Coordinates of C-alpha atoms and ligand atoms in Angstrom, one line a residue:
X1 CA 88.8 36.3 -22.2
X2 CA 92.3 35.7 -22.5
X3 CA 92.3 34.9 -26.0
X4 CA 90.9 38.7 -27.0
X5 CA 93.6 39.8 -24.6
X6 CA 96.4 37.9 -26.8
X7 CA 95.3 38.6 -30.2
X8 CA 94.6 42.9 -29.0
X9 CA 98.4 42.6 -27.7
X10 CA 99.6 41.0 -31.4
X11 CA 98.1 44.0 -33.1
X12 CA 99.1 46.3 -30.9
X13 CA 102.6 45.2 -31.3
X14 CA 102.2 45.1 -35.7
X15 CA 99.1 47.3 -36.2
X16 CA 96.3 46.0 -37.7
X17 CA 92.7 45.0 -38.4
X18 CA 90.3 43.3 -35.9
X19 CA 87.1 42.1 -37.8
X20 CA 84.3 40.8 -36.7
X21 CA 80.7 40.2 -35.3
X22 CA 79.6 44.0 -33.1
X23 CA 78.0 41.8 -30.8
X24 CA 74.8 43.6 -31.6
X25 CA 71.6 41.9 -32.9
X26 CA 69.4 44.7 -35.0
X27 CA 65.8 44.7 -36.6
X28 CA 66.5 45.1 -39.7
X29 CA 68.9 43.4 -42.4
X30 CA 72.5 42.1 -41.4
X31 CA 75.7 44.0 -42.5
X32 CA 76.1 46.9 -41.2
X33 CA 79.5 48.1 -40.8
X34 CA 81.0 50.0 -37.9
X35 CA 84.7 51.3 -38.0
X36 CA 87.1 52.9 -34.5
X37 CA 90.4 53.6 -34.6
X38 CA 91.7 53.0 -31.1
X39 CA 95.0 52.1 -29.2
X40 CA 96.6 51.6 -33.1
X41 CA 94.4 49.1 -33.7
X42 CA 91.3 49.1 -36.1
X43 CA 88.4 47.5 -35.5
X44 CA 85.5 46.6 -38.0
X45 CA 82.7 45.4 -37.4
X46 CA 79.5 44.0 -38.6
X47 CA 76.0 43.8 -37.1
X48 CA 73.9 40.6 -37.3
X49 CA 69.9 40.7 -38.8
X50 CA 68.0 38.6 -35.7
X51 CA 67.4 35.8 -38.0
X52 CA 70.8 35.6 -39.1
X53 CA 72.3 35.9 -35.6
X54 CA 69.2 32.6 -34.3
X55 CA 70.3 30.4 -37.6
X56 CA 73.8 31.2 -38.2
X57 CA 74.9 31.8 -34.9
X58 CA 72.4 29.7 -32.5
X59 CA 71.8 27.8 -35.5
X60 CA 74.5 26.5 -37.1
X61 CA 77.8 27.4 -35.4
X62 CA 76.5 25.8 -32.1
X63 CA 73.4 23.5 -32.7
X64 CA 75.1 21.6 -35.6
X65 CA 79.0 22.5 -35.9
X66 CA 79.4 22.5 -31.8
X67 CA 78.0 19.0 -30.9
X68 CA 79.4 17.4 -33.8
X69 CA 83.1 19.0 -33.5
X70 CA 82.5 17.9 -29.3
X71 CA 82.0 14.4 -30.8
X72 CA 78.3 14.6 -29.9
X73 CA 76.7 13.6 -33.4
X74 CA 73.4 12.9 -31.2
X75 CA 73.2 16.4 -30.2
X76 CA 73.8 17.8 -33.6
X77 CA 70.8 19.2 -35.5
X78 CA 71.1 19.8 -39.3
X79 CA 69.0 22.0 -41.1
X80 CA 69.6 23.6 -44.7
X81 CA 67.8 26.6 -43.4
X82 CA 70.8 27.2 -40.9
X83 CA 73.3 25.9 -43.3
X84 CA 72.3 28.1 -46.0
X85 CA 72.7 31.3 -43.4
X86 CA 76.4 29.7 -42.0
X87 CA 77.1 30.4 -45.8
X88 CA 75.2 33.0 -46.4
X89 CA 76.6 35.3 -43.1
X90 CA 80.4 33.7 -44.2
X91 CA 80.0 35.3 -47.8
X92 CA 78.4 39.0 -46.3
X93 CA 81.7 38.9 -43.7
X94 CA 84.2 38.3 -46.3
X95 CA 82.8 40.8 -48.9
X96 CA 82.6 43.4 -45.9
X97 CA 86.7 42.5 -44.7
X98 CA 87.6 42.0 -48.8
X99 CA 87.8 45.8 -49.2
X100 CA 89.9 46.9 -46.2
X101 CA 92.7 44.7 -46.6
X102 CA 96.2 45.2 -48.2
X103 CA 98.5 43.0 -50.0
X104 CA 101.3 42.8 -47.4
X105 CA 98.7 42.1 -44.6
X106 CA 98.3 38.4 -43.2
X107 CA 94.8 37.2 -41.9
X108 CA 93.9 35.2 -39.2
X109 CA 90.9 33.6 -39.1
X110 CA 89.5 31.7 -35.5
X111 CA 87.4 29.2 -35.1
X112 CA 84.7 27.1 -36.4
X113 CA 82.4 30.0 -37.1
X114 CA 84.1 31.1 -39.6
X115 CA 85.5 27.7 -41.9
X116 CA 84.6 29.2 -45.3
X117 CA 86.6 32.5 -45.0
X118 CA 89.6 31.8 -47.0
X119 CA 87.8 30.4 -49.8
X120 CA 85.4 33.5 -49.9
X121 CA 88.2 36.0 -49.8
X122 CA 90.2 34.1 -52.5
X123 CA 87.1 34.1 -54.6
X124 CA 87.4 38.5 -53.9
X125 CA 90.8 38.2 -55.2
X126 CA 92.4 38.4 -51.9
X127 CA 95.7 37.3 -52.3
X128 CA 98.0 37.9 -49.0
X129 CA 98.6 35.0 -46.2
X130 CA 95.8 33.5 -44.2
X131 CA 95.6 31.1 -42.0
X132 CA 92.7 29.6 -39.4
X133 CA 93.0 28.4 -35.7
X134 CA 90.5 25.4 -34.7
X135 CA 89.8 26.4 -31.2
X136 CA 87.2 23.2 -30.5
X137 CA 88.5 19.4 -31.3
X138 CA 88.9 18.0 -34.8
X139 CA 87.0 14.5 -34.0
X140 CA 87.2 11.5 -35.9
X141 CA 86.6 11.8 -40.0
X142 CA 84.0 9.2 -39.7
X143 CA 82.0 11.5 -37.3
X144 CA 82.5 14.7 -39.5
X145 CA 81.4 12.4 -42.2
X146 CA 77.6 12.5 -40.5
X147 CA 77.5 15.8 -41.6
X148 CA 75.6 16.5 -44.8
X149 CA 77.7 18.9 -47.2
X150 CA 80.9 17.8 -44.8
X151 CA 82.9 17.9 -47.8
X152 CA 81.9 21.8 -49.0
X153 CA 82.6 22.6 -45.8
X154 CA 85.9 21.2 -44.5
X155 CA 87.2 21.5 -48.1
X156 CA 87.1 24.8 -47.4
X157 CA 90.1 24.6 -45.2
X158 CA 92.6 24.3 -47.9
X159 CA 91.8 27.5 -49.0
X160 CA 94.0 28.6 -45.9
X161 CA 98.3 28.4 -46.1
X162 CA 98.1 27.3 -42.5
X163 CA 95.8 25.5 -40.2
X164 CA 96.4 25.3 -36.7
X165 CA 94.8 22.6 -33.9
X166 CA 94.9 22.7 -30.1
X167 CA 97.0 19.3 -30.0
X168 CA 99.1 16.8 -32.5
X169 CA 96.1 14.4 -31.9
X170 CA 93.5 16.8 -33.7
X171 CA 96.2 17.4 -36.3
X172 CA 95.9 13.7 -37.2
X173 CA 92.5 13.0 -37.3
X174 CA 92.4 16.4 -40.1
X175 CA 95.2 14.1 -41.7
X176 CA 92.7 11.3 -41.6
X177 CA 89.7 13.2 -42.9
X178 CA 91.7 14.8 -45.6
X179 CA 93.2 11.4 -46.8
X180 CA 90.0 8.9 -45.9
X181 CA 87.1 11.5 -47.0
X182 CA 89.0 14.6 -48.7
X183 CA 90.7 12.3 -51.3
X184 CA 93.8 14.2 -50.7
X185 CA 97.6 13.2 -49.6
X186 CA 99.2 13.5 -47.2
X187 CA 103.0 14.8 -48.3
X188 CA 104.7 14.4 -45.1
X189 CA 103.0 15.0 -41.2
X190 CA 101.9 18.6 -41.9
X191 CA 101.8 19.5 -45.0
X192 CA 98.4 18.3 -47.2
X193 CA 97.5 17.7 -50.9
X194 CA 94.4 18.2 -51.5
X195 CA 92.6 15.9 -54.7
X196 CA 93.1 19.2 -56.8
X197 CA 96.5 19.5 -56.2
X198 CA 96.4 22.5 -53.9
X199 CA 99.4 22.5 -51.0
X200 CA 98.6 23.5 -47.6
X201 CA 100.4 22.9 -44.2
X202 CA 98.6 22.2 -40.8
X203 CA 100.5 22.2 -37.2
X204 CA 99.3 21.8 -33.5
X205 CA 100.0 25.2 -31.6
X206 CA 98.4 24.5 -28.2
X207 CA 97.0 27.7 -27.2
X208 CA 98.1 29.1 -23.2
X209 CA 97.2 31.6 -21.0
X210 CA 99.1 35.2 -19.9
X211 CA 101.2 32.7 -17.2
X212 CA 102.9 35.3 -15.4
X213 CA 100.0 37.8 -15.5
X214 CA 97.4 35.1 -13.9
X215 CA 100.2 34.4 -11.2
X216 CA 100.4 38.0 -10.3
X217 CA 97.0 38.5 -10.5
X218 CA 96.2 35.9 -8.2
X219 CA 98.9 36.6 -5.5
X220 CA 97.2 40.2 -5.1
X221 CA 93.8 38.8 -4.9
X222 CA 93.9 37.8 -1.4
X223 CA 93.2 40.9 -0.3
X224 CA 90.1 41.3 -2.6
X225 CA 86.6 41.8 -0.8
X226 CA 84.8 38.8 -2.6
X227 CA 88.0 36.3 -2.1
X228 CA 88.6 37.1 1.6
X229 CA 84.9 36.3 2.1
X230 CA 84.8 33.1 0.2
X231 CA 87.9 32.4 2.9
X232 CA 85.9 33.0 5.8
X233 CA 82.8 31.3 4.4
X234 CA 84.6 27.8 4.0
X235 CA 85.1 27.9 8.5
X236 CA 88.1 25.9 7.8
X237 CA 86.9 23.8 5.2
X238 CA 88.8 22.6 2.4
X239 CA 87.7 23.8 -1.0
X240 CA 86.9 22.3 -4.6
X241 CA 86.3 24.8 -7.4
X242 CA 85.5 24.4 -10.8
X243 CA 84.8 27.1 -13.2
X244 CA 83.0 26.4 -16.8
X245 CA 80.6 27.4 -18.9
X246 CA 77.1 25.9 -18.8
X247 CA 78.2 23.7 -21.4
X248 CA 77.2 20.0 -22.3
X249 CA 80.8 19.9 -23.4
X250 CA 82.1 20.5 -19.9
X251 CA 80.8 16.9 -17.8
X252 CA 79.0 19.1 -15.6
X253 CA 76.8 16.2 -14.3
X254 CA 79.0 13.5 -14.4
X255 CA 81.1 15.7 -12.2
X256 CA 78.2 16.2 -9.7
X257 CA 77.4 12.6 -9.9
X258 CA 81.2 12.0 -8.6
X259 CA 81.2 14.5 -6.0
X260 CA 78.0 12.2 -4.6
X261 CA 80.6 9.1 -5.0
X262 CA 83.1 11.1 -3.4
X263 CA 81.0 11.8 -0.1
X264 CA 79.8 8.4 -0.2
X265 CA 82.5 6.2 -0.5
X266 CA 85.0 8.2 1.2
X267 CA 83.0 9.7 4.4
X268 CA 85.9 10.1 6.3
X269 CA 85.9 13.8 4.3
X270 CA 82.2 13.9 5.0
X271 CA 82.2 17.8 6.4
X272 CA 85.5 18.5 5.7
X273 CA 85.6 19.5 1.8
X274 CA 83.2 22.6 0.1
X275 CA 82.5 21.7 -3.9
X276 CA 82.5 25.9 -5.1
X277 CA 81.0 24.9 -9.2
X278 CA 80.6 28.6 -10.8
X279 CA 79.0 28.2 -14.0
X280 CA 78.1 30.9 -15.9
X281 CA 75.0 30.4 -18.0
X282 CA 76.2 30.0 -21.9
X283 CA 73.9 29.9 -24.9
X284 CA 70.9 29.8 -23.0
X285 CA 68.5 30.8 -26.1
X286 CA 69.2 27.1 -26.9
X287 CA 67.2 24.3 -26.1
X288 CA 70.0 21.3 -25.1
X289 CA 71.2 24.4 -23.2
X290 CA 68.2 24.4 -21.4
X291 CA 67.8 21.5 -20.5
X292 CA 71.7 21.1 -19.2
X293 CA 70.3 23.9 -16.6
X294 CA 67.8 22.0 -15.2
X295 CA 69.2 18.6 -14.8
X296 CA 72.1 20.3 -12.8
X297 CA 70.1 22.4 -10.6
X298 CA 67.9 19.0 -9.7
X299 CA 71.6 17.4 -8.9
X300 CA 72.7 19.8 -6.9
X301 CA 69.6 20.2 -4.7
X302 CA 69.6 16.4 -4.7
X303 CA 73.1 16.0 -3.2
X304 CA 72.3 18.8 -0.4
X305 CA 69.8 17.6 0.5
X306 CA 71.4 13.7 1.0
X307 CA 74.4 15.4 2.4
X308 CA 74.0 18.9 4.1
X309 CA 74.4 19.5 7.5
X310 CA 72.7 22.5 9.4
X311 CA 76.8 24.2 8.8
X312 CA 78.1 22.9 5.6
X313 CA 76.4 23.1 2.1
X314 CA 78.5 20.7 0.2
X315 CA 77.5 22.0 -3.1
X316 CA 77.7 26.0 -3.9
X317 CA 76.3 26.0 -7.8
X318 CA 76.6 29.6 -9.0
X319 CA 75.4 30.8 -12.3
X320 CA 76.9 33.8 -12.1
X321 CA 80.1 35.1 -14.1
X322 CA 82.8 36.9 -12.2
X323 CA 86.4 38.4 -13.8
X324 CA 89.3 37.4 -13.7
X325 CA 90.5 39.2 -10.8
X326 CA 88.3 37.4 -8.7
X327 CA 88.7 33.7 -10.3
X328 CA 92.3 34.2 -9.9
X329 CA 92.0 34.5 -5.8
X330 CA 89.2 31.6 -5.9
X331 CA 91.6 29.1 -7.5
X332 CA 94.0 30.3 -5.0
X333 CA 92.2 29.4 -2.0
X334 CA 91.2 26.0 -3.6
X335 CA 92.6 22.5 -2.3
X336 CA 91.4 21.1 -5.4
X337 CA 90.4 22.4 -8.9
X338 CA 87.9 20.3 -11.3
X339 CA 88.7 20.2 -15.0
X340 CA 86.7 17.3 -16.5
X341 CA 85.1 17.5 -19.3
X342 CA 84.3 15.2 -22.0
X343 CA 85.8 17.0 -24.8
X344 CA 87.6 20.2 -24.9
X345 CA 89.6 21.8 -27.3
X346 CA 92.2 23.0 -24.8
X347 CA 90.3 24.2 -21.4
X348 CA 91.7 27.4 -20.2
X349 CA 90.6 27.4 -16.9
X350 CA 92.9 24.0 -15.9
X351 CA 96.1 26.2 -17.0
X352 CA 94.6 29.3 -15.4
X353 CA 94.0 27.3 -11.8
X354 CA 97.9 26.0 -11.7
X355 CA 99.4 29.6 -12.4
X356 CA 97.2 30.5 -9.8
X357 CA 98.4 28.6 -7.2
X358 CA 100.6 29.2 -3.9
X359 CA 104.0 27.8 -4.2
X360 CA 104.3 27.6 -1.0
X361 CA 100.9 24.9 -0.7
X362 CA 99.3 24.3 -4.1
X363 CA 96.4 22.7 -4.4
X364 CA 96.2 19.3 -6.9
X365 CA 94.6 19.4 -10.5
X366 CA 92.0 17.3 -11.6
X367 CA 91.9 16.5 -15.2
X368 CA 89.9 14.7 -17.6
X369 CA 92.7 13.2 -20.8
X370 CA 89.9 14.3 -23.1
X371 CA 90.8 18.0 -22.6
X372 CA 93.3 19.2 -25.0
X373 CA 95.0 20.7 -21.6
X374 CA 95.6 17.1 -20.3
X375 CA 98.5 16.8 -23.1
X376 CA 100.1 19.5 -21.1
X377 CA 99.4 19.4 -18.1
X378 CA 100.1 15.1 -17.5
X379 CA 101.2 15.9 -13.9
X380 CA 97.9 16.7 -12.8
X381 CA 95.4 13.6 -11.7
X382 CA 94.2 12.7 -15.1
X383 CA 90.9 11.0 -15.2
X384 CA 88.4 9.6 -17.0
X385 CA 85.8 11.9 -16.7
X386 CA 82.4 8.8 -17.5
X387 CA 84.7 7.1 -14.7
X388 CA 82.3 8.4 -12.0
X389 CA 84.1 5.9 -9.6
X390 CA 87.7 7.2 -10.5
X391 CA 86.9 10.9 -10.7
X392 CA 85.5 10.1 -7.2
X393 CA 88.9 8.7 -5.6
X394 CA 91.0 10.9 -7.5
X395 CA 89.3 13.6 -5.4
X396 CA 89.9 11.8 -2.3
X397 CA 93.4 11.3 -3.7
X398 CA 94.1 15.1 -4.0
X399 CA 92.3 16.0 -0.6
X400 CA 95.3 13.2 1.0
X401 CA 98.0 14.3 -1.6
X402 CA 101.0 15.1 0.9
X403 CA 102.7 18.8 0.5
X404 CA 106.1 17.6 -1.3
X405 CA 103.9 16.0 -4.3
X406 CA 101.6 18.6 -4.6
X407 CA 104.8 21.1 -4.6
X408 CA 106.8 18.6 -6.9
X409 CA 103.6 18.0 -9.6
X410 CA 102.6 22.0 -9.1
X411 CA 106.3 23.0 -10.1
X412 CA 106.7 20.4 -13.4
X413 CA 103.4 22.1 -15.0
X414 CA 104.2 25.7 -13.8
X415 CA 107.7 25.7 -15.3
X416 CA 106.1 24.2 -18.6
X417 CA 103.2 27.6 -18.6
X418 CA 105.9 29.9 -18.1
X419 CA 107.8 29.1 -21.5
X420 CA 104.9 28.4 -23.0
X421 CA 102.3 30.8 -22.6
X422 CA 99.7 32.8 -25.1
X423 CA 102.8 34.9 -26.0
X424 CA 104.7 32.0 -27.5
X425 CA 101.4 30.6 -28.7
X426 CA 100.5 33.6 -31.2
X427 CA 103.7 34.3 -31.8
X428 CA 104.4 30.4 -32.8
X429 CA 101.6 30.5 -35.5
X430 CA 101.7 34.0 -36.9
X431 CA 105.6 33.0 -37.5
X432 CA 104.6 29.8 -39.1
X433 CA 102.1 31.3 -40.8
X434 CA 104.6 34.1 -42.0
X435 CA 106.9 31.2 -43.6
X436 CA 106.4 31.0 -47.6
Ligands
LIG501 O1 81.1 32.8 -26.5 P1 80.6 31.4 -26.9 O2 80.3 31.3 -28.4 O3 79.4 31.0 -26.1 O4 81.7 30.3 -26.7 C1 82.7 30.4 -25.7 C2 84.0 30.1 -26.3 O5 84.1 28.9 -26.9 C3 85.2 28.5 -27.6 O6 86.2 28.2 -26.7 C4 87.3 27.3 -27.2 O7 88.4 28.1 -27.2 C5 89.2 28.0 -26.0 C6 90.5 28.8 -26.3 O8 91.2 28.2 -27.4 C7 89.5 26.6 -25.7 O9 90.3 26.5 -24.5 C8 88.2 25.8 -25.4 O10 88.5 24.4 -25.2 C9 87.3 26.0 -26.6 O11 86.0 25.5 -26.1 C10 85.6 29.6 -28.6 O12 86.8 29.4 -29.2 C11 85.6 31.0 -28.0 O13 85.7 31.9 -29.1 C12 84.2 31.2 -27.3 O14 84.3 32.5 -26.6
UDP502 O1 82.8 33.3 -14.6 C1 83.7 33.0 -15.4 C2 83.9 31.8 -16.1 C3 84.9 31.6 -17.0 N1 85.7 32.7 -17.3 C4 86.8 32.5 -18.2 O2 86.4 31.9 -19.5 C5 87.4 31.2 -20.1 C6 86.9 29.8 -20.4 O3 87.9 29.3 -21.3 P1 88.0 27.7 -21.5 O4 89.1 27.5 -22.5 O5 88.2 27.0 -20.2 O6 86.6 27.2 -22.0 P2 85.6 27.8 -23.1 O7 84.5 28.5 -22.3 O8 86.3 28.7 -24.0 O9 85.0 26.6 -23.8 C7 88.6 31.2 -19.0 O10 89.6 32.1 -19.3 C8 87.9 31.5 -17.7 O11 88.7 32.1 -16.7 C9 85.5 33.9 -16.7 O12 86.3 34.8 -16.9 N2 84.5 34.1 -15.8

């Protein structure tokens, strides 16, 4: 996605080191290494035993770091058998990265997978610059705080020089955990104590999307095969579209649930207004994952068949993933574009549908506040997304919205993703990360 697209165009632009997972899942033990030069870059990367890839992977990065860092401490399963391989996989990727880097180098390190990196590679004797991005929220210390070992683990962080969150509201709730649980100070907003004296400093840089690329991108795929005939399918109708992951994270039934309150307490649209949800099937080797599925494919049957008419499905619900090229044309043609989820580090796709629109007629945003996005993006219809009621009207509200406030809300957020896209974002960090 867009993020592997922003950090292959910083090395490109430096040369460097890409490190990670190969994606590939083997028989036998974990560790592997495979090394390409291509493009300038060089990319390393390690393959995954099948038990480590179920238990530190499956296991631990998204059965117990996933639901708790999305708030969802009921979802969260802890087991030391997947703790001890998050560890264990952490220490086999730093002593396979240890050996190919140089002094002048700087690391960056992304995302929850990979907390205990810094402290590993200091432990190698890796001295240059590293710093971590937190792609998913930081939630409240006293939720971490469930977390048996939550102190190994997220004292790890101060292993880094820099640690970067989505939004200013994550950044405080680290300060929080690293005053109220860490035992650390808090020097000024930004830059931490920890109890043993070590000095690190933390910032928000929200991360964006390539604005002008999307835009482009978007105007050319009108004339795209798969977009044109999603334009003649609709007959006229208006369109809704939202695009996620089949994540728990994402409010996927909730948002069904309001569609129903949309039809039902505003009939007037009855007919008029197609709900396109595309939502590519994520984790599915895991069990809450599972069950997500099924609960939304008995919603969506259950709405069309209350609501369908022998020429209008309101509900399209398409597991399928498509690129970019298409997405871009299908946010296009959309009057509306659903973003609510319950938590969400930043939520690409809300930035995504706005620098896809037509200037000309753009369609309205809606947007739950508990997506890092809605910090952003506040001219969009922000919503409570357990608000089944208001998600409901605000739909009705966007299908109604005259042309001069779509144009006028459309052009505030626009102009904002045009300064501030994934260019300024890496650039942003690896600068702050640069500073001594
Ligand atoms: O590929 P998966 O492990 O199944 O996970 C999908 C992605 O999840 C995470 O996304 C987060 O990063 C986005 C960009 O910063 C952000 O907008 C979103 O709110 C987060 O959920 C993860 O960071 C990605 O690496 C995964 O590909
Ligand atoms: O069928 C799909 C569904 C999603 N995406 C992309 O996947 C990314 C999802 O990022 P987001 O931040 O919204 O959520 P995440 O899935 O990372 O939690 C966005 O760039 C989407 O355009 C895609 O390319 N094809």
């Amino acid at each position: 996605g867009g993020l592997a697209v922003a950090l292959q165009a910083a090395l490109e632009e430096t040369g460097g080191l890409w490190f990670g997972w190969s994606g590939k899942i083997v028989p036998g033990a974990s560790g592997q290494l495979h090394e390409l030069d291509h493009g300038g870059i060089r990319y390393a990367t390690v393959d995954l035993s099948k038990r480590d890839h179920a238990d530190y992977y499956n296991g631990f990065a998204n059965r117990t770091l996933w639901p708790l860092l999305h708030f969802r401490v009921d979802l969260a399963d802890y087991s030391r058998v997947t703790y001890t391989a998050y560890r264990r996989v952490n220490a086999l990727f730093a002593e396979k990265l240890a050996p190919l880097l140089r002094e002048d180098d700087i690391v960056w390190v992304h995302d929850y997978h990979l907390i205990p990196m810094a402290k590993l590679l200091r432990e190698l004797g890796v001295r240059c610059r590293l710093g971590f991005f937190l792609h998913v929220p930081m939630p409240s210390c006293d939720l971490l705080a469930a977390l048996p070992h939550h102190e190994r683990l997220f004292e790890g962080l101060s292993s880094y020089d820099l640690v970067g969150f989505q939004t200013e509201r994550d950044l405080e709730r680290f300060q929080d955990y690293v005053r109220l649980f860490g035992r650390g100070r808090v020097i000024e907003h930004g830059v931490l104590e920890t109890a043993k004296g070590k000095r690190l400093r933390a910032g928000a840089f929200p991360i964006s999307i390539d604005t002008g690329h999307i835009a482009a991108q978007a105007a050319a795929a009108v004339g795209k095969a798969s977009v044109k005939r999603l334009a003649a399918s609709l007959s006229g109708r208006a369109l809704a579209i939202g695009v996620d992951r089949l994540d728990y994270s994402k409010g996927l039934p909730e948002r069904f649930r309001a569609f129903a309150h949309f039809l039902k307490r505003h009939p007037q649209h009855l007919g008029k207004l197609t709900y396109l949800q595309i939502a590519p099937v994520s984790r599915g080797e895991v069990v809450e994952y599972q069950h997500l599925r099924n609960e939304l494919e008995q919603l969506a049957g259950h709405i069309n068949g209350g609501h369908a008419e022998p020429d209008w499905t309101p509900v399209r619900y398409v597991n399928r993933n498509y690129p970019h090229a298409s997405l871009t044309g299908f946010y296009r043609l959309a009057r509306v574009g659903l973003v609510t989820p319950l938590r969400d580090g930043m939520n690409l796709v809300a930035k995504e549908f706005i620098a896809a629109q037509d200037p000309d007629n753009p369609g309205v945003l809606v947007l739950s506040t508990f997506a890092g996005a809605a910090r952003e993006l506040d001219s969009a219809l922000l919503v409570n997304p357990y608000d089944i009621d208001g998600v409901a009207d605000a739909i009705a509200l966007a299908m109604e919205m005259p042309l001069a406030e779509r144009r006028e809300r459309w052009q505030t957020m626009m102009t904002w993703l045009r300064t501030h896209d994934i260019t300024a974002w890496r650039r942003s960090f690896l600068a702050a990360l640069r500073e001594e």
